[in-house]
PDB file of C-alpha atoms in Angstrom:
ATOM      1  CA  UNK N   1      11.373  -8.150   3.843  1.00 42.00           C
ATOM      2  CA  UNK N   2      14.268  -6.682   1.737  1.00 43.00           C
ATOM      3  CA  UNK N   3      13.938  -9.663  -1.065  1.00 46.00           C
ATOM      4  CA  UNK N   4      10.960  -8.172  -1.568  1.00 47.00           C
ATOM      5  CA  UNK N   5      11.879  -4.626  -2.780  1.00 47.00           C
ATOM      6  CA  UNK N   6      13.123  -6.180  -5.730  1.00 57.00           C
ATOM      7  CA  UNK N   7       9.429  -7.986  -6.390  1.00 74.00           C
ATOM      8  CA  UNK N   8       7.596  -6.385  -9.253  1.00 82.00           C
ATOM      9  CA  UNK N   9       3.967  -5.266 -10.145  1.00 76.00           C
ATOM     10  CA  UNK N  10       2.961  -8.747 -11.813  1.00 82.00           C
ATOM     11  CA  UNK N  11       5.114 -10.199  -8.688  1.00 82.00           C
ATOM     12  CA  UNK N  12       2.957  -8.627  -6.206  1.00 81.00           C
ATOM     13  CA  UNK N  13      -0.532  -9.846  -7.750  1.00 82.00           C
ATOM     14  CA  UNK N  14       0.989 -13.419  -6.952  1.00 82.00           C
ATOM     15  CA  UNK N  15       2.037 -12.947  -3.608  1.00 81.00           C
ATOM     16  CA  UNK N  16      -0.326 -15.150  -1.101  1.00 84.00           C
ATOM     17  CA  UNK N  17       2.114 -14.980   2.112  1.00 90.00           C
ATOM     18  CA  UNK N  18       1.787 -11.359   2.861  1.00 93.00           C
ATOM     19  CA  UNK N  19      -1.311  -8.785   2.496  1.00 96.00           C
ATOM     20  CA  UNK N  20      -1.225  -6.904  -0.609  1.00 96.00           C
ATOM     21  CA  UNK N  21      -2.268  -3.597  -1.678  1.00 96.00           C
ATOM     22  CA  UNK N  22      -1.974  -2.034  -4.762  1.00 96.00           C
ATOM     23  CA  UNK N  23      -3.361   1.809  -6.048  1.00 96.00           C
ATOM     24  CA  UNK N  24      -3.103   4.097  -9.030  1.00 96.00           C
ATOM     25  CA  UNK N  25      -1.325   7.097  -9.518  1.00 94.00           C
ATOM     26  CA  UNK N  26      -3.751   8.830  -8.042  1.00 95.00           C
ATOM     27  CA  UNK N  27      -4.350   6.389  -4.762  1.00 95.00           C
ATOM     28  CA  UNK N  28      -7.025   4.277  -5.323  1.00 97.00           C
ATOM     29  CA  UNK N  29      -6.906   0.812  -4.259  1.00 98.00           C
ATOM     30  CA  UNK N  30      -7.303  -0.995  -7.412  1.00 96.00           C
ATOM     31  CA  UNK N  31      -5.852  -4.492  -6.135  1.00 96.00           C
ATOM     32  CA  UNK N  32      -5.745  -6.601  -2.611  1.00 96.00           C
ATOM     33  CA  UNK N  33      -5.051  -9.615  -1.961  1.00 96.00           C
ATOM     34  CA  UNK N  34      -7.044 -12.554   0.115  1.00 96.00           C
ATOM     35  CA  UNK N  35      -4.373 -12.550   2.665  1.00 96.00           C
ATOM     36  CA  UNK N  36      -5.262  -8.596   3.076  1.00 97.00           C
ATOM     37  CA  UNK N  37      -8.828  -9.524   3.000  1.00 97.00           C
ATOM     38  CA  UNK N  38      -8.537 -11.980   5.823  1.00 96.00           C
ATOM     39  CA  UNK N  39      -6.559  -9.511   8.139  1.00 96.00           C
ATOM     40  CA  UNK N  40      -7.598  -6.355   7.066  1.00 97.00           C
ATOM     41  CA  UNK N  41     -11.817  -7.743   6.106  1.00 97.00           C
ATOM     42  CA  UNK N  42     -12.509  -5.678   3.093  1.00 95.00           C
ATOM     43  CA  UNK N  43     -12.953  -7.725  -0.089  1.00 95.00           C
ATOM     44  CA  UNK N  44     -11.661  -6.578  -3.194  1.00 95.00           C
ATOM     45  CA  UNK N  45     -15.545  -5.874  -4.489  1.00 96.00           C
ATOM     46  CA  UNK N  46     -15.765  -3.320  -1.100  1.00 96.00           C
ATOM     47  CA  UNK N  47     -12.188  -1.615  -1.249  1.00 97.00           C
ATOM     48  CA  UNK N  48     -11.972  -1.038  -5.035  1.00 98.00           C
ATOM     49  CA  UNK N  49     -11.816   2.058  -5.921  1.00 98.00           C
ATOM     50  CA  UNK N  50     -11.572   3.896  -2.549  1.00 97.00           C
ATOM     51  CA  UNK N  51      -8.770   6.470  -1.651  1.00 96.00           C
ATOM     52  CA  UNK N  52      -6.271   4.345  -0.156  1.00 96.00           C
ATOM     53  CA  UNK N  53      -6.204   6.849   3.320  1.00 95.00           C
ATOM     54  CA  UNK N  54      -9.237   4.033   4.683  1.00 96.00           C
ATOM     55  CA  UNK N  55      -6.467   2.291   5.503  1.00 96.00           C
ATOM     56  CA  UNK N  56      -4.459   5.008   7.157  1.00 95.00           C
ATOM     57  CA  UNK N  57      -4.964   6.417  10.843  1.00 94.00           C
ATOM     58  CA  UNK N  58      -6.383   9.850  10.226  1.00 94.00           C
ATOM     59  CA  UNK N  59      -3.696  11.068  12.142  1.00 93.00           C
ATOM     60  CA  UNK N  60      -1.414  10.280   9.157  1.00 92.00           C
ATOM     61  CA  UNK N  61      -3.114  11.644   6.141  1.00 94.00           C
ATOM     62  CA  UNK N  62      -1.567  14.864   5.747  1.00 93.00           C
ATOM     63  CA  UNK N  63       1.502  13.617   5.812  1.00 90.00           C
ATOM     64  CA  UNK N  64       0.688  10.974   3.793  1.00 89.00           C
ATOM     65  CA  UNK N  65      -1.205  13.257   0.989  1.00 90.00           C
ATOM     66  CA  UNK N  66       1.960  15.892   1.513  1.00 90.00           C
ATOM     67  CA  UNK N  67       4.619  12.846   0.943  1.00 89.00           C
ATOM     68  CA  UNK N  68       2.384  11.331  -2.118  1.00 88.00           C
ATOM     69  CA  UNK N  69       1.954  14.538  -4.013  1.00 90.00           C
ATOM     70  CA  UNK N  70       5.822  15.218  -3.429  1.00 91.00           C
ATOM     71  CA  UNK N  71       6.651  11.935  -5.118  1.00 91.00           C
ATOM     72  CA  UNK N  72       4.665  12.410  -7.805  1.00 89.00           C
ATOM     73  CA  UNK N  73       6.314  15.834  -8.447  1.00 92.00           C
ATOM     74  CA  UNK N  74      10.025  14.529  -7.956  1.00 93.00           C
ATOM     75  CA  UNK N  75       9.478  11.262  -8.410  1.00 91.00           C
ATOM     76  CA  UNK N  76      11.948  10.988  -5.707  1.00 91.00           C
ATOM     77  CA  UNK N  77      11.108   9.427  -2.215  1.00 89.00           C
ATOM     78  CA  UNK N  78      12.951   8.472   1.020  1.00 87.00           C
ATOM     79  CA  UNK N  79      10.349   5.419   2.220  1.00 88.00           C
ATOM     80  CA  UNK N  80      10.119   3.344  -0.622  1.00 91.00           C
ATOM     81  CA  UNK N  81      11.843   0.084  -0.698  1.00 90.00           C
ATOM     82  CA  UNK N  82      12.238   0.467   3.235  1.00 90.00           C
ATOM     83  CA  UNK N  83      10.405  -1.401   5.830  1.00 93.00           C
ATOM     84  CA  UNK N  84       8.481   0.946   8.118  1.00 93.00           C
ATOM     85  CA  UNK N  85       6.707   0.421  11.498  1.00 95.00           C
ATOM     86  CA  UNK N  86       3.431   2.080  10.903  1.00 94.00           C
ATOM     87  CA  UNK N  87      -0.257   1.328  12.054  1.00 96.00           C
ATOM     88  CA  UNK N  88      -3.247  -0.365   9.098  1.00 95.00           C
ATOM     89  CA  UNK N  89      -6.963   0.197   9.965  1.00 96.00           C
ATOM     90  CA  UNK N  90      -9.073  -2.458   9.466  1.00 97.00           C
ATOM     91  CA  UNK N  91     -12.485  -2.534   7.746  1.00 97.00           C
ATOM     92  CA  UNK N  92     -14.076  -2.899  11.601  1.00 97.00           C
ATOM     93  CA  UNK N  93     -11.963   0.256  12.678  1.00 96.00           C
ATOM     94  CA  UNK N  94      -9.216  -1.577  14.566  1.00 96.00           C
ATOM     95  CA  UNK N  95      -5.438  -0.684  14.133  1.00 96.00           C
ATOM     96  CA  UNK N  96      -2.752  -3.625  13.231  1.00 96.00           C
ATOM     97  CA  UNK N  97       0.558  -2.399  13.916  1.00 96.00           C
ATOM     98  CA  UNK N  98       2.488  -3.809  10.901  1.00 95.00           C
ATOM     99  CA  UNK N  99       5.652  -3.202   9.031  1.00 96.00           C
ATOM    100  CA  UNK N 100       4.742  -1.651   5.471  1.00 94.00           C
ATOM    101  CA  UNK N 101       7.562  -2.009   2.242  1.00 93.00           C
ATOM    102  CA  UNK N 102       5.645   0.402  -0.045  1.00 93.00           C
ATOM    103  CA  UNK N 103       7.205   0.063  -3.395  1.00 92.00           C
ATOM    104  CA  UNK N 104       6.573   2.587  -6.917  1.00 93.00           C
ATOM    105  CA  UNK N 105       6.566   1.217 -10.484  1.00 92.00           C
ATOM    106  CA  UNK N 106       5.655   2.939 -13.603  1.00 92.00           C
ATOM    107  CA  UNK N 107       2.824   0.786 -15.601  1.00 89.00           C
ATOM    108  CA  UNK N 108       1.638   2.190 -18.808  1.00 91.00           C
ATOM    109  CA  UNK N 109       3.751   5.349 -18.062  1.00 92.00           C
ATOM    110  CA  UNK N 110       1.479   6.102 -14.749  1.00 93.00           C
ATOM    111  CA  UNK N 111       3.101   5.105 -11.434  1.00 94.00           C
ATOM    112  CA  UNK N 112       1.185   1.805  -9.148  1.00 95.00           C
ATOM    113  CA  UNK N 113       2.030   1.713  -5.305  1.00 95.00           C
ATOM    114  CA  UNK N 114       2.231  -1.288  -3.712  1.00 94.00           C
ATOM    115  CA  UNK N 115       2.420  -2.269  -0.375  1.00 94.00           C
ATOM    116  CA  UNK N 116       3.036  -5.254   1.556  1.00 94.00           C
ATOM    117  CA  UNK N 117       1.482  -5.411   5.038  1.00 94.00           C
ATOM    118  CA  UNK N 118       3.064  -7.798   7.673  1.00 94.00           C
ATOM    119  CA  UNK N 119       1.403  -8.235  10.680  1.00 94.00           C
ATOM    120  CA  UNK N 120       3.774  -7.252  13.957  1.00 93.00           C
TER     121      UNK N 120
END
């Protein structure tokens, strides 16, 4: 997945192959894709606008609220741009083990995440 660190906001809206999700600055999901709709079964209409943590084990929100608010301060992050074995919920409550590239860009001078979620 390393072509794709290099794959930009508007890039990422286009992608079919892989599922997609984008948030604000803040970490709500404002974009997925159909490809995360078919593996992960929340449509864009039901995940809009929720915290992006439904799709984290609970286990991992701390860390990932402590690492999120520490970007945002520094701007400076050692997981972007590098694929990472970690576990998606689905809308039914099942884990997907897949490897995440989470990737930052400023839009409109407030940072979008984006991740891409391949299936393991």
């Amino acid at each position: 997945m390393t072509e794709a660190a290099m794959k930009s906001l508007s890039d990422m809206k286009l992608e079919t192959d892989v599922p997609v999700v984008i948030t604000d600055q803040q970490g709500f999901v404002t974009y997925v894709n159909d490809r995360f709709t078919s593996i992960f079964g929340w449509s864009m209409a039901e995940i809009n606008g929720q915290i992006i943590t439904v799709v984290i084990p609970e286990g991992f929100h701390t860390p990932h609220h402590l690492g999120f608010s520490r970007f945002l301060s520094t701007e400076n992050s050692t997981i972007l741009n590098h694929p990472l074995r970690l576990v998606g919920i689905t809308k039914d409550g099942l884990e997907i083990e897949a490897e995440h590239l989470i990737m930052a860009e400023k839009d409109h001078g407030e940072w979008v995440f984006m991740a891409m979620l391949r299936p393991l």
